[in-house]
Coordinates of C-alpha atoms in Angstrom, one line a residue:
M1 CA 0.0 0.1 -0.1
L2 CA 1.1 3.5 -0.9
S3 CA 0.2 6.7 1.0
C4 CA -0.2 10.1 -0.5
D5 CA 2.1 12.7 1.3
I6 CA -0.2 15.6 0.4
C7 CA -3.6 14.2 1.4
G8 CA -2.8 10.8 3.2
E9 CA -4.9 8.7 0.8
T10 CA -3.6 5.2 0.3
V11 CA -3.5 3.4 -3.0
T12 CA -2.7 -0.2 -3.9
S13 CA 0.0 0.5 -6.7
E14 CA 2.3 3.0 -8.1
P15 CA 0.3 3.6 -11.2
D16 CA -2.7 4.4 -9.1
M17 CA -0.5 6.9 -7.0
K18 CA 0.6 8.5 -10.3
A19 CA -3.1 8.8 -11.4
H20 CA -4.2 10.1 -8.0
L21 CA -1.5 12.9 -8.0
L22 CA -2.4 13.9 -11.5
I23 CA -6.1 14.1 -10.8
V24 CA -6.2 15.4 -7.4
H25 CA -3.2 17.5 -6.8
M26 CA -1.8 18.7 -10.1
E27 CA -4.9 20.1 -11.7
N28 CA -6.8 23.4 -11.1
E29 CA -10.4 22.5 -11.0
I30 CA -12.5 19.6 -9.4
I31 CA -16.1 19.2 -10.6
C32 CA -18.8 17.2 -8.9
P33 CA -20.0 14.5 -11.2
F34 CA -23.6 14.9 -10.1
C35 CA -24.3 18.7 -9.6
K36 CA -21.5 20.3 -11.4
L37 CA -20.1 22.1 -8.2
S38 CA -16.6 23.3 -8.8
G39 CA -14.0 25.6 -7.4
V40 CA -13.3 23.5 -4.1
N41 CA -10.5 21.5 -2.9
Y42 CA -10.5 17.6 -2.9
D43 CA -11.5 17.3 0.9
K44 CA -14.3 19.8 0.5
M45 CA -15.6 18.0 -2.7
C46 CA -15.5 14.5 -0.8
F47 CA -17.5 16.2 2.1
H48 CA -20.0 17.6 -0.4
I49 CA -20.5 14.2 -2.1
E50 CA -20.8 12.4 1.1
T51 CA -23.4 14.8 2.5
A52 CA -25.2 16.0 -0.4
H53 CA -25.3 12.9 -2.6
F54 CA -25.4 10.2 0.2
E55 CA -28.5 7.7 0.3
Q56 CA -28.2 4.4 2.4
N57 CA -24.6 4.0 1.6
T58 CA -25.6 3.2 -2.1
L59 CA -23.0 5.6 -3.7
E60 CA -20.5 4.4 -1.0
R61 CA -20.8 1.0 -2.7
N62 CA -21.2 1.9 -6.3
F63 CA -18.7 4.9 -6.2
E64 CA -16.0 3.9 -4.1
R65 CA -13.7 6.3 -5.9
I66 CA -14.3 9.4 -8.0
N67 CA -11.8 10.5 -10.5
T68 CA -12.4 13.9 -11.5
V69 CA -11.5 15.7 -14.7
Q70 CA -8.9 18.4 -14.5
Y71 CA -7.7 20.7 -17.1
G72 CA -4.1 22.0 -17.3
A73 CA -2.6 24.9 -19.2
S74 CA 0.2 22.7 -20.7
D75 CA -0.4 21.0 -24.1
N76 CA 1.8 18.2 -23.2
K77 CA -0.7 17.1 -20.6
K78 CA -3.7 16.9 -22.8
D79 CA -3.4 13.5 -24.1
N80 CA -2.9 12.1 -20.4
T81 CA -6.0 14.1 -19.4
L82 CA -8.0 12.4 -22.2
Q83 CA -6.8 9.1 -21.2
C84 CA -7.5 9.5 -17.6
G85 CA -10.9 11.3 -17.9
T86 CA -13.7 11.2 -15.6
E87 CA -14.0 7.9 -14.0
V88 CA -16.6 6.3 -11.9
N89 CA -15.1 3.1 -10.8
S90 CA -17.3 0.8 -13.0
S91 CA -17.2 -1.5 -15.9
I92 CA -18.2 0.8 -18.6
H93 CA -17.2 -1.0 -21.6
S94 CA -18.9 -4.4 -21.2
G95 CA -21.6 -6.4 -19.5
C96 CA -19.0 -8.4 -17.8
T97 CA -17.6 -7.7 -14.4
S98 CA -14.8 -9.4 -12.4
N99 CA -14.3 -9.7 -8.7
P100 CA -15.9 -6.7 -6.9
K101 CA -12.4 -6.1 -5.4
N102 CA -11.0 -4.7 -8.8
S103 CA -9.9 -1.1 -8.6
A104 CA -10.6 1.8 -10.8
Q105 CA -7.4 1.1 -12.6
S106 CA -8.7 -2.0 -14.2
L107 CA -11.5 0.0 -15.6
I108 CA -8.9 2.3 -17.2
K109 CA -7.0 -0.5 -18.8
D110 CA -10.2 -2.4 -20.1
S111 CA -12.2 0.5 -21.6
T112 CA -13.2 0.2 -25.1
L113 CA -12.8 2.7 -27.9
K114 CA -16.6 3.3 -27.8
H115 CA -16.7 4.5 -24.3
E116 CA -13.4 6.4 -24.7
A117 CA -15.1 8.3 -27.3
F118 CA -18.2 8.9 -25.4
Y119 CA -16.1 10.2 -22.4
S120 CA -14.0 12.4 -24.6
E121 CA -17.4 14.0 -25.9
N122 CA -18.7 14.3 -22.4
L123 CA -15.4 16.0 -21.2
T124 CA -15.5 18.4 -24.1
E125 CA -19.0 19.5 -23.3
S126 CA -17.9 19.8 -19.6
R127 CA -15.1 22.1 -20.5
K128 CA -17.1 24.1 -22.8
F129 CA -19.6 24.7 -20.0
L130 CA -16.9 25.6 -17.5
T131 CA -15.1 28.0 -20.0
S132 CA -18.5 29.7 -20.6
K133 CA -19.1 29.9 -17.0
E134 CA -15.7 31.5 -16.3
K135 CA -16.2 33.9 -19.0
Q136 CA -19.5 35.0 -17.6
S137 CA -18.4 35.3 -14.0
G138 CA -14.7 36.3 -14.7
L139 CA -13.5 34.1 -11.9
T140 CA -10.2 32.2 -12.0
E141 CA -10.6 30.7 -8.7
I142 CA -13.6 30.0 -6.5
K143 CA -13.1 30.2 -2.7
G144 CA -15.1 29.7 0.2
S145 CA -17.3 27.2 1.9
I146 CA -19.3 24.6 0.0
Y147 CA -22.3 26.1 1.1
E148 CA -21.5 29.4 -0.5
T149 CA -21.1 28.1 -4.0
T150 CA -23.7 28.5 -6.7
Y151 CA -25.2 25.1 -7.8
S152 CA -25.8 24.4 -11.5
P153 CA -28.1 21.7 -12.8
P154 CA -26.6 18.2 -12.6
E155 CA -25.6 16.5 -15.8
C156 CA -25.4 12.7 -16.3
P157 CA -21.7 11.8 -16.8
F158 CA -22.9 9.0 -19.1
C159 CA -25.4 10.4 -21.5
G160 CA -25.3 14.0 -20.9
K161 CA -29.0 14.4 -19.6
I162 CA -29.6 17.4 -17.1
E163 CA -31.7 17.0 -14.1
E164 CA -33.2 19.6 -11.9
H165 CA -32.2 17.9 -8.7
S166 CA -29.3 15.9 -7.7
E167 CA -31.7 13.1 -6.4
D168 CA -33.3 12.8 -9.7
M169 CA -29.8 12.5 -11.4
E170 CA -28.9 9.7 -8.8
T171 CA -32.0 7.7 -9.7
H172 CA -31.5 8.4 -13.3
V173 CA -27.9 7.0 -12.9
K174 CA -28.9 3.9 -10.9
T175 CA -31.7 3.1 -13.2
K176 CA -30.4 3.9 -16.7
H177 CA -26.7 3.3 -16.2
A178 CA -26.6 0.5 -13.5
N179 CA -24.9 -1.8 -16.0
L180 CA -22.0 0.6 -16.2
L181 CA -21.2 0.6 -12.6
D182 CA -18.5 -1.7 -11.1
I183 CA -21.2 -3.7 -9.2
P184 CA -24.8 -4.2 -10.5
L185 CA -27.3 -2.8 -8.2
E186 CA -29.4 -5.2 -6.2
D187 CA -32.7 -3.7 -7.1
C188 CA -31.9 -3.8 -10.9
G189 CA -32.8 -7.5 -10.9
Q190 CA -30.0 -8.4 -13.3
P191 CA -28.7 -12.1 -12.9
L192 CA -25.1 -12.7 -12.6
Y193 CA -23.4 -15.5 -14.8
D194 CA -20.1 -17.1 -13.7
C195 CA -17.7 -18.4 -16.4
P196 CA -17.2 -22.1 -15.6
M197 CA -13.7 -21.9 -17.0
C198 CA -12.1 -18.9 -15.4
G199 CA -14.6 -17.6 -12.7
L200 CA -15.4 -14.1 -14.5
I201 CA -18.8 -12.8 -13.6
C202 CA -21.0 -11.7 -16.4
T203 CA -24.2 -9.7 -16.3
N204 CA -25.3 -10.8 -19.7
Y205 CA -25.8 -14.4 -20.8
H206 CA -24.9 -13.8 -24.5
I207 CA -21.5 -12.1 -23.4
L208 CA -21.0 -15.3 -21.2
Q209 CA -21.5 -17.5 -24.2
E210 CA -19.1 -15.6 -26.4
H211 CA -16.6 -15.5 -23.5
V212 CA -16.8 -19.3 -23.1
D213 CA -16.6 -19.8 -26.9
L214 CA -13.3 -17.9 -26.8
H215 CA -12.0 -20.3 -24.0
L216 CA -13.2 -23.2 -26.2
E217 CA -11.6 -21.8 -29.4
E218 CA -8.4 -21.3 -27.4
N219 CA -8.4 -24.7 -26.0
S220 CA -9.2 -26.2 -29.4
F221 CA -6.2 -24.4 -30.8
Q222 CA -4.0 -25.6 -28.1
Q223 CA -5.1 -29.2 -28.5
A224 CA -4.6 -28.8 -32.3
G225 CA -1.0 -27.7 -31.8
M226 CA -0.5 -30.4 -29.2
D227 CA -1.9 -32.9 -31.8
R228 CA 0.4 -31.6 -34.5
V229 CA 3.3 -32.0 -32.2
Q230 CA 2.1 -35.6 -31.3
C231 CA 1.6 -36.5 -34.9
S232 CA 5.0 -34.9 -35.8
G233 CA 6.7 -37.0 -32.9
D234 CA 5.0 -40.2 -34.2
L235 CA 5.8 -39.4 -37.8
Q236 CA 9.6 -38.9 -36.7
L237 CA 9.5 -42.2 -34.7
A238 CA 7.7 -44.1 -37.6
Q239 CA 10.5 -42.7 -40.0
Q240 CA 13.2 -43.8 -37.6
L241 CA 11.9 -47.2 -37.2
Q242 CA 11.4 -47.5 -40.9
Q243 CA 14.9 -46.4 -41.4
E244 CA 16.3 -48.9 -39.0
E245 CA 14.3 -51.7 -40.8
D246 CA 15.6 -50.6 -44.1
R247 CA 19.2 -50.5 -42.7
K248 CA 18.7 -54.0 -41.2
R249 CA 17.1 -55.4 -44.4
S250 CA 20.0 -53.9 -46.3
E251 CA 22.6 -55.3 -44.0
E252 CA 21.0 -58.8 -44.2
S253 CA 20.9 -58.4 -48.0
R254 CA 24.5 -57.5 -48.0
Q255 CA 25.5 -60.4 -45.9
E256 CA 23.4 -62.8 -47.9
I257 CA 25.3 -61.5 -51.2
E258 CA 28.7 -61.9 -49.5
E259 CA 27.7 -65.4 -48.3
F260 CA 26.4 -66.3 -51.8
Q261 CA 29.7 -65.0 -53.4
K262 CA 31.9 -66.7 -51.0
L263 CA 30.0 -70.0 -51.9
Q264 CA 30.4 -69.3 -55.5
R265 CA 34.1 -68.7 -55.0
Q266 CA 34.3 -71.8 -52.9
Y267 CA 32.6 -74.1 -55.5
G268 CA 34.2 -72.3 -58.6
L269 CA 31.0 -70.6 -59.8
D270 CA 32.5 -66.9 -59.5
N271 CA 33.3 -66.7 -63.2
S272 CA 37.1 -66.4 -62.4
G273 CA 38.3 -68.9 -65.1
G274 CA 38.8 -72.6 -65.3
Y275 CA 41.8 -75.0 -65.3
K276 CA 43.7 -73.1 -68.0
Q277 CA 43.6 -69.8 -66.6
Q278 CA 44.5 -71.1 -63.1
Q279 CA 47.5 -73.2 -64.4
L280 CA 48.9 -70.1 -66.1
Q281 CA 48.5 -67.9 -63.2
N282 CA 50.1 -70.2 -60.7
M283 CA 53.1 -71.0 -63.0
E284 CA 53.6 -67.2 -63.4
I285 CA 53.6 -67.0 -59.7
E286 CA 56.0 -69.8 -59.4
V287 CA 58.4 -67.9 -61.9
N288 CA 58.0 -64.6 -60.0
R289 CA 59.0 -66.4 -56.8
G290 CA 62.1 -68.1 -58.4
R291 CA 60.9 -71.7 -58.1
M292 CA 60.4 -72.2 -61.8
P293 CA 62.8 -71.0 -64.5
P294 CA 61.2 -69.2 -67.4
S295 CA 62.3 -71.9 -69.7
E296 CA 60.3 -74.6 -67.9
F297 CA 57.3 -72.2 -67.7
H298 CA 57.2 -72.1 -71.6
I299 CA 57.7 -76.0 -71.8
R300 CA 55.0 -76.8 -69.4
K301 CA 52.7 -74.1 -71.1
A302 CA 53.2 -75.7 -74.5
D303 CA 52.4 -79.2 -73.0
M304 CA 49.3 -78.0 -71.3
M305 CA 48.1 -76.3 -74.5
E306 CA 48.7 -79.7 -76.3
S307 CA 46.9 -81.7 -73.8
L308 CA 43.8 -79.4 -73.8
A309 CA 43.9 -79.5 -77.6
I310 CA 43.7 -83.4 -77.8
G311 CA 41.6 -83.6 -74.5
I312 CA 44.0 -86.1 -73.0
D313 CA 45.8 -85.9 -69.7
D314 CA 49.5 -85.3 -69.9
G315 CA 50.2 -87.9 -67.1
K316 CA 52.6 -85.6 -65.3
T317 CA 50.4 -86.2 -62.0
K318 CA 50.2 -89.9 -62.4
T319 CA 51.9 -92.5 -60.3
S320 CA 51.5 -96.1 -61.3
G321 CA 52.4 -99.6 -59.7
I322 CA 51.2 -98.7 -56.2
I323 CA 48.9 -101.7 -56.1
E324 CA 51.6 -104.3 -57.0
A325 CA 53.9 -102.5 -54.4
L326 CA 51.2 -102.9 -51.8
H327 CA 50.8 -106.5 -52.5
R328 CA 54.5 -107.2 -51.9
Y329 CA 54.4 -105.3 -48.7
Y330 CA 51.5 -107.3 -47.4
Q331 CA 53.0 -110.5 -48.3
N332 CA 56.3 -109.9 -46.7
A333 CA 55.5 -107.5 -43.8
A334 CA 52.5 -106.1 -41.9
T335 CA 52.5 -108.6 -39.3
D336 CA 49.7 -106.9 -37.4
V337 CA 47.4 -107.4 -40.3
R338 CA 45.3 -110.6 -40.5
Q339 CA 43.9 -109.9 -44.2
V340 CA 43.8 -107.3 -46.7
W341 CA 41.7 -106.9 -49.9
L342 CA 43.0 -104.8 -52.7
S343 CA 41.2 -103.4 -55.7
S344 CA 42.1 -104.0 -59.4
V345 CA 45.2 -102.1 -60.7
V346 CA 44.7 -98.3 -60.2
D347 CA 46.8 -95.3 -60.9
H348 CA 47.1 -92.4 -58.6
F349 CA 46.5 -88.8 -59.8
H350 CA 47.1 -85.8 -58.0
S351 CA 46.1 -82.2 -58.2
S352 CA 48.2 -79.8 -60.2
L353 CA 48.7 -76.0 -60.3
G354 CA 45.6 -75.9 -62.7
D355 CA 43.0 -77.6 -60.3
K356 CA 44.5 -77.1 -56.9
G357 CA 41.6 -76.7 -54.4
W358 CA 38.8 -77.8 -56.6
G359 CA 39.8 -80.6 -58.9
C360 CA 39.6 -83.7 -56.5
G361 CA 36.5 -85.0 -58.0
Y362 CA 38.0 -84.9 -61.4
R363 CA 41.2 -86.5 -60.3
N364 CA 39.3 -89.4 -58.5
F365 CA 37.4 -90.1 -61.7
Q366 CA 40.7 -90.3 -63.5
M367 CA 41.8 -92.9 -60.8
L368 CA 38.5 -94.9 -61.2
L369 CA 38.8 -94.7 -65.0
S370 CA 42.4 -95.9 -64.9
S371 CA 41.3 -99.0 -63.2
L372 CA 38.4 -99.6 -65.6
L373 CA 40.7 -99.2 -68.7
Q374 CA 42.8 -102.0 -67.4
N375 CA 39.9 -104.2 -66.9
D376 CA 39.1 -106.4 -69.8
A377 CA 35.3 -106.4 -68.6
Y378 CA 34.9 -102.8 -69.7
N379 CA 36.6 -102.8 -72.9
D380 CA 33.3 -102.8 -74.7
C381 CA 31.9 -99.8 -73.2
L382 CA 35.3 -97.9 -73.0
K383 CA 36.8 -98.9 -76.3
G384 CA 39.6 -96.5 -77.5
M385 CA 39.2 -94.3 -74.5
S386 CA 42.2 -92.6 -72.8
I387 CA 42.4 -90.7 -69.4
P388 CA 41.0 -87.4 -70.3
C389 CA 42.1 -84.1 -68.9
I390 CA 40.1 -82.0 -66.5
P391 CA 38.4 -79.7 -69.3
K392 CA 37.5 -82.7 -71.3
I393 CA 35.9 -84.5 -68.2
Q394 CA 33.9 -81.2 -67.9
S395 CA 32.9 -81.4 -71.4
M396 CA 31.8 -85.1 -71.1
I397 CA 29.7 -84.2 -68.0
E398 CA 27.9 -81.4 -70.1
D399 CA 27.2 -83.9 -72.8
A400 CA 25.6 -86.3 -70.3
W401 CA 23.3 -83.4 -69.3
K402 CA 22.4 -82.8 -72.8
E403 CA 21.5 -86.5 -73.1
G404 CA 19.1 -86.0 -70.2
F405 CA 20.9 -87.2 -67.3
D406 CA 20.2 -85.4 -64.0
P407 CA 18.6 -82.2 -65.1
Q408 CA 18.1 -80.9 -61.6
G409 CA 21.8 -81.1 -61.0
A410 CA 22.5 -79.5 -64.4
S411 CA 20.4 -76.6 -63.6
Q412 CA 22.2 -76.1 -60.1
L413 CA 25.5 -75.7 -62.1
N414 CA 23.9 -73.6 -64.7
N415 CA 24.3 -76.3 -67.3
R416 CA 28.1 -75.3 -67.6
L417 CA 31.3 -76.7 -66.3
Q418 CA 34.0 -75.9 -68.9
G419 CA 35.9 -72.7 -68.2
T420 CA 34.8 -72.8 -64.5
K421 CA 36.3 -74.2 -61.3
A422 CA 33.0 -75.8 -60.3
W423 CA 33.3 -78.8 -57.9
I424 CA 31.8 -82.2 -58.9
G425 CA 30.6 -84.9 -56.4
A426 CA 29.0 -88.3 -56.4
C427 CA 26.0 -87.4 -58.6
E428 CA 28.4 -86.1 -61.4
I429 CA 30.4 -89.1 -61.1
Y430 CA 27.5 -91.3 -61.4
I431 CA 26.0 -89.7 -64.5
L432 CA 29.4 -89.6 -66.2
L433 CA 29.9 -93.3 -65.6
T434 CA 26.4 -94.2 -66.6
S435 CA 26.6 -92.2 -69.9
L436 CA 29.8 -94.4 -70.6
R437 CA 27.6 -97.5 -70.0
V438 CA 29.5 -98.4 -66.8
K439 CA 27.0 -99.8 -64.2
C440 CA 27.2 -98.2 -60.8
H441 CA 25.2 -97.0 -57.9
I442 CA 25.4 -94.4 -55.2
V443 CA 25.1 -95.5 -51.4
D444 CA 24.5 -92.6 -49.0
F445 CA 25.7 -93.1 -45.3
H446 CA 23.8 -90.0 -44.1
K447 CA 24.4 -90.4 -40.4
S448 CA 26.8 -91.7 -38.1
T449 CA 26.1 -95.3 -36.8
G450 CA 28.8 -95.6 -34.2
P451 CA 30.2 -93.8 -31.0
L452 CA 31.8 -90.5 -31.4
G453 CA 30.4 -89.8 -34.9
T454 CA 32.1 -92.8 -36.5
H455 CA 30.6 -94.8 -39.4
P456 CA 31.0 -98.5 -38.7
C457 CA 28.4 -99.3 -41.5
L458 CA 30.5 -97.7 -44.2
F459 CA 33.4 -99.9 -43.1
E460 CA 31.3 -103.0 -43.1
W461 CA 29.8 -102.2 -46.5
I462 CA 33.2 -101.6 -48.2
L463 CA 34.5 -105.1 -46.5
N464 CA 31.5 -106.8 -48.1
Y465 CA 32.2 -105.2 -51.5
Y466 CA 35.7 -106.4 -51.5
S467 CA 35.2 -109.8 -49.8
S468 CA 32.3 -111.0 -51.7
E469 CA 34.4 -112.8 -54.3
G470 CA 35.1 -115.8 -51.7
E471 CA 36.0 -117.0 -48.4
G472 CA 39.1 -118.6 -47.2
S473 CA 41.5 -116.4 -49.2
P474 CA 45.1 -115.8 -48.6
K475 CA 46.3 -113.0 -46.5
V476 CA 46.4 -110.5 -49.5
V477 CA 43.5 -110.5 -51.9
C478 CA 43.9 -108.8 -55.2
T479 CA 40.3 -108.6 -56.3
S480 CA 38.9 -107.6 -59.7
K481 CA 36.7 -105.0 -58.1
P482 CA 37.2 -101.4 -59.3
P483 CA 38.2 -98.8 -56.6
I484 CA 35.4 -96.9 -54.9
Y485 CA 34.7 -93.4 -55.1
L486 CA 34.3 -91.7 -51.7
Q487 CA 32.7 -88.4 -51.2
H488 CA 32.2 -86.1 -48.1
Q489 CA 31.7 -82.5 -47.5
G490 CA 34.4 -80.5 -49.2
H491 CA 36.5 -83.3 -50.4
S492 CA 36.5 -86.8 -52.2
R493 CA 39.0 -89.7 -52.2
T494 CA 39.4 -93.2 -53.8
V495 CA 39.1 -96.4 -51.7
I496 CA 41.6 -99.1 -53.2
G497 CA 41.2 -101.6 -50.5
I498 CA 40.6 -102.5 -46.9
E499 CA 42.8 -104.4 -44.3
E500 CA 41.5 -106.4 -41.2
K501 CA 43.9 -106.4 -38.3
K502 CA 44.4 -109.3 -36.0
N503 CA 42.3 -107.6 -33.3
R504 CA 39.4 -107.5 -35.9
T505 CA 39.6 -103.7 -36.5
L506 CA 39.1 -102.4 -40.1
C507 CA 41.2 -99.8 -41.9
L508 CA 40.6 -98.4 -45.4
L509 CA 43.3 -97.9 -47.8
I510 CA 42.8 -94.7 -49.7
F511 CA 44.3 -92.6 -52.5
D512 CA 44.0 -88.9 -51.9
P513 CA 44.3 -86.4 -54.8
G514 CA 45.8 -84.1 -52.5
C515 CA 49.0 -86.2 -51.9
P516 CA 51.7 -85.2 -54.2
S517 CA 53.5 -87.6 -56.4
R518 CA 56.8 -87.5 -54.4
E519 CA 55.0 -88.9 -51.4
M520 CA 53.2 -91.7 -53.4
Q521 CA 56.4 -92.7 -55.0
K522 CA 57.8 -93.6 -51.7
L523 CA 55.4 -96.7 -51.8
L524 CA 57.2 -98.0 -54.9
K525 CA 60.5 -98.8 -53.1
Q526 CA 61.5 -102.5 -52.4
D527 CA 61.3 -102.0 -48.7
I528 CA 58.3 -100.0 -47.9
E529 CA 58.4 -98.3 -44.5
A530 CA 55.3 -98.7 -42.4
S531 CA 55.4 -94.9 -42.0
S532 CA 54.8 -94.4 -45.6
L533 CA 51.4 -96.2 -45.3
K534 CA 50.0 -93.7 -42.9
Q535 CA 49.0 -91.6 -45.8
L536 CA 46.9 -94.5 -47.1
R537 CA 45.5 -96.0 -43.9
K538 CA 42.3 -94.5 -42.4
S539 CA 40.7 -96.1 -39.4
M540 CA 37.1 -95.4 -38.1
G541 CA 38.4 -92.5 -35.9
N542 CA 40.0 -90.8 -39.1
L543 CA 36.5 -90.7 -40.9
K544 CA 34.1 -88.8 -38.8
H545 CA 32.4 -86.5 -41.1
K546 CA 28.6 -86.2 -40.8
Q547 CA 27.7 -87.8 -44.0
Y548 CA 29.4 -90.0 -46.7
Q549 CA 28.5 -90.9 -50.3
I550 CA 30.2 -93.7 -52.2
V551 CA 30.0 -94.5 -55.9
A552 CA 30.6 -98.2 -56.6
V553 CA 31.1 -99.8 -60.0
E554 CA 29.3 -103.0 -60.6
G555 CA 29.9 -104.0 -64.3
A556 CA 28.8 -102.8 -67.7
L557 CA 25.4 -101.6 -69.1
S558 CA 23.6 -102.5 -72.1
P559 CA 22.2 -99.6 -74.4
E560 CA 18.7 -100.5 -73.0
E561 CA 19.9 -100.4 -69.4
K562 CA 21.7 -97.0 -70.1
V563 CA 18.2 -95.5 -71.5
A564 CA 16.3 -96.8 -68.3
R565 CA 18.9 -95.3 -66.0
R566 CA 18.8 -92.0 -67.9
Q567 CA 15.2 -91.7 -67.2
A568 CA 15.5 -92.8 -63.8
S569 CA 18.2 -90.1 -63.0
Q570 CA 15.4 -87.4 -63.8
V571 CA 14.2 -88.1 -60.3
F572 CA 17.6 -88.9 -58.7
T573 CA 17.6 -91.0 -55.5
A574 CA 20.5 -92.8 -53.7
E575 CA 20.4 -95.8 -51.7
K576 CA 20.7 -94.9 -47.9
I577 CA 22.3 -96.6 -45.2
P578 CA 21.3 -97.2 -42.6

């Protein structure tokens, strides 16, 4: 609370104090709003209003504070005077009224242009009235008691109506302008309406309705803004999730492509060239590393080109005579072996620089074919044939596909082997032999049949295959049975016999295309060392892959049997054991 140092009046705020000083103490004239009395100071005017215009505290309730109109001589104060004006502390500009405790300052701030114009017009008329009065009386200042002042007819400060008596003017203001007062008069009979949203009190239902509509529009706008923000957040979240999903799919697709390309490289389907290209590249590497003289490079290149031209293997990876050497060894040594069965004569072929890493299937076919070519039982179907080189073998398999053998397998390899490093397995060996009218069949050992992942059924089957020619044979049995093609995941080998030890355990004798000629030639010595046979001997503990397939030759086919097998190969099945 602030107290005026001049008159002692207390106000609630600094703006109110400034208005008080301007209106009460800085102007020259104070006019009664009811009877136009002027020429007295503020205290006397208050006394006049309280005594001459008091009726049952009505004015005390409705006119808690009177702001008078003063006129100054300075032009700089005219605008402020118009803004302050004559104020009865009431809600002049609307039918709404807030808490009755609101001061006259809220009225000043909330007045509308309409009422400001009204007040400006009223003030102008009041000034004209006082100016004419001064001219007529010639007075610049009225002094004396309130009771010595000449009264003029009271004029309504709202509508300008003049009444003869102040009582009539009070009645006129209370009845005609009650809605403009700060607190509606009790006897006016006007209902009050409380805003359910902010508590504002309105005297008119339509104004309350418009007021509430404004609240609703504002809330709707805010809700719409919140909805837009929420929608924007949901959209961003959806976009982020979609981007993460796309990124995940892209990564999975990339990994699939890499895995597929890795498999293509692994199985020689990456279009990186075939036997010829690899042979030349590896020989160039050997020359660059100083392990092959340039002259040898050109010689070997010329031999390779000749071999490819005629389609016959050059024999540089072949080792012959091993079966005969093994027969001598088991006859004279191997005291721990009870009996051994050997296949018909077979040559060993190992991988060269041109097929290293992918040519095992082709080399095993060369071993098997070398045995068949030395067996008179197959002279008819293999008449005039020599050991083909690897590109020739690829061409022979493609010809078998063209005849109608194994269309499903052909499609998996894109019907093309020449010029690639594609692996071949038991199925390709089967259709190649069948196309040559060699009778054979595939046996699939698709799961382990012994402890620790071993395959005793595989050993038993091979034993039965070689020992089926008769019982009571000598220690070393050289059978007429061709070797067996043995396939497992990632590699293939050739079984050339089986030995049974004195403790009844079985051990396979295997030619591996990965074993170089210099190691195989150690078996050709007169006195073979037992350690040299380690590369041939494979016990059950050495064969523990998950699955094995074998291709066993059984004889020759007639042309009719060949046609029947070709038709059967279109729905390819293998004998499964167990």
